[in-house]
C-alpha positions as a Python dict, from the first residue, in 0.01 Angstrom:
ca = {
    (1, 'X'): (0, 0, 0),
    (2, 'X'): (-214, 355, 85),
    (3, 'X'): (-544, 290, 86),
    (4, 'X'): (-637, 586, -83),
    (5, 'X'): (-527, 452, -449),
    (6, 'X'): (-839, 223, -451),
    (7, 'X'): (-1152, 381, -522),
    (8, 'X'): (-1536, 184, -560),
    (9, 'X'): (-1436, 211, -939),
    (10, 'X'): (-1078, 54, -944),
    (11, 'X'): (-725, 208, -914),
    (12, 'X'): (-681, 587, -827),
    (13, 'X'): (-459, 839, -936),
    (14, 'X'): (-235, 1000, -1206),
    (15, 'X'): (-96, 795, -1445),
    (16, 'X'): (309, 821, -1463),
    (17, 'X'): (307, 1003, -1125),
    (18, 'X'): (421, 754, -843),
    (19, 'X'): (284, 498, -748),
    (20, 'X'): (78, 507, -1087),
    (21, 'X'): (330, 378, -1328),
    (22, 'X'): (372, 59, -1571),
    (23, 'X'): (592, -110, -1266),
    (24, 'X'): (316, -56, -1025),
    (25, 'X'): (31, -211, -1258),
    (26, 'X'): (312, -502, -1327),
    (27, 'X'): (359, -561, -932),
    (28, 'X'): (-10, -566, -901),
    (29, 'X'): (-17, -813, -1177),
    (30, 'X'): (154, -1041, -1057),
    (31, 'X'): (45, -1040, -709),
    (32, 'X'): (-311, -1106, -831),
    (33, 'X'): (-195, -1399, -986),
    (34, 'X'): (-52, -1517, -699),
    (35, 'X'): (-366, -1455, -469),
    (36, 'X'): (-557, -1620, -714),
    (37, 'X'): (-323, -1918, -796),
    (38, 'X'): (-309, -1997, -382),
    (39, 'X'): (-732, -2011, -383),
    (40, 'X'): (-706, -2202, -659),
    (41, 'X'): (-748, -2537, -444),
    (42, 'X'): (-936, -2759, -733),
    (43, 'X'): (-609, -2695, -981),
    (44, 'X'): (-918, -2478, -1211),
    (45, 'X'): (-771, -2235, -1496),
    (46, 'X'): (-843, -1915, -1369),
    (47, 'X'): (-958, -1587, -1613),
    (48, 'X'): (-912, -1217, -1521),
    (49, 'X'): (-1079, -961, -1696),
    (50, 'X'): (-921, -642, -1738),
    (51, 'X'): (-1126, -381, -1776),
    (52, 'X'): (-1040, 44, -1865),
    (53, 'X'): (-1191, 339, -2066),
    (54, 'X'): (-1049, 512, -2356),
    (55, 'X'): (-817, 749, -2206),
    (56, 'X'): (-450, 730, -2386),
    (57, 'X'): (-327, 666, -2027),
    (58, 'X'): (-503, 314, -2044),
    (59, 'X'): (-269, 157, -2335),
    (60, 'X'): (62, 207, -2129),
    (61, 'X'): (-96, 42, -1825),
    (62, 'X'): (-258, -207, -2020),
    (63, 'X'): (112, -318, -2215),
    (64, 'X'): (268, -352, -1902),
    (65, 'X'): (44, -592, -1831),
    (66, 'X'): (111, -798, -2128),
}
């Protein structure tokens, strides 16, 4: 992954324009979960908190990670 799609305030970019698309957000989804499931070493529930402003842009990124 390009560095330059992470900012200090979260993901970069324009949404629908490559690599900014639903897929992208659902790769990233489930690689998190995978990070966090393998430093999970005390079988804990982990929570993730999602977090995104008000732009119309945020509801298709946020279903594909439904």
């Amino acid at each position: 992954m390009i560095k330059k799609y992470f900012g200090t305030d979260g993901l970069r970019g324009i949404v629908g324009k490559s690599p900014i698309t639903p897929t992208f957000f659902l790769k990233i989804g489930y690689y998190l979960c995978k990070v966090l499931n393998g430093l999970n070493t005390k079988n804990l529930k982990n929570t993730v908190i999602i977090a995104r402003d008000t732009r119309v842009s945020g509801d298709m990124l946020c279903c594909a990670l439904k």
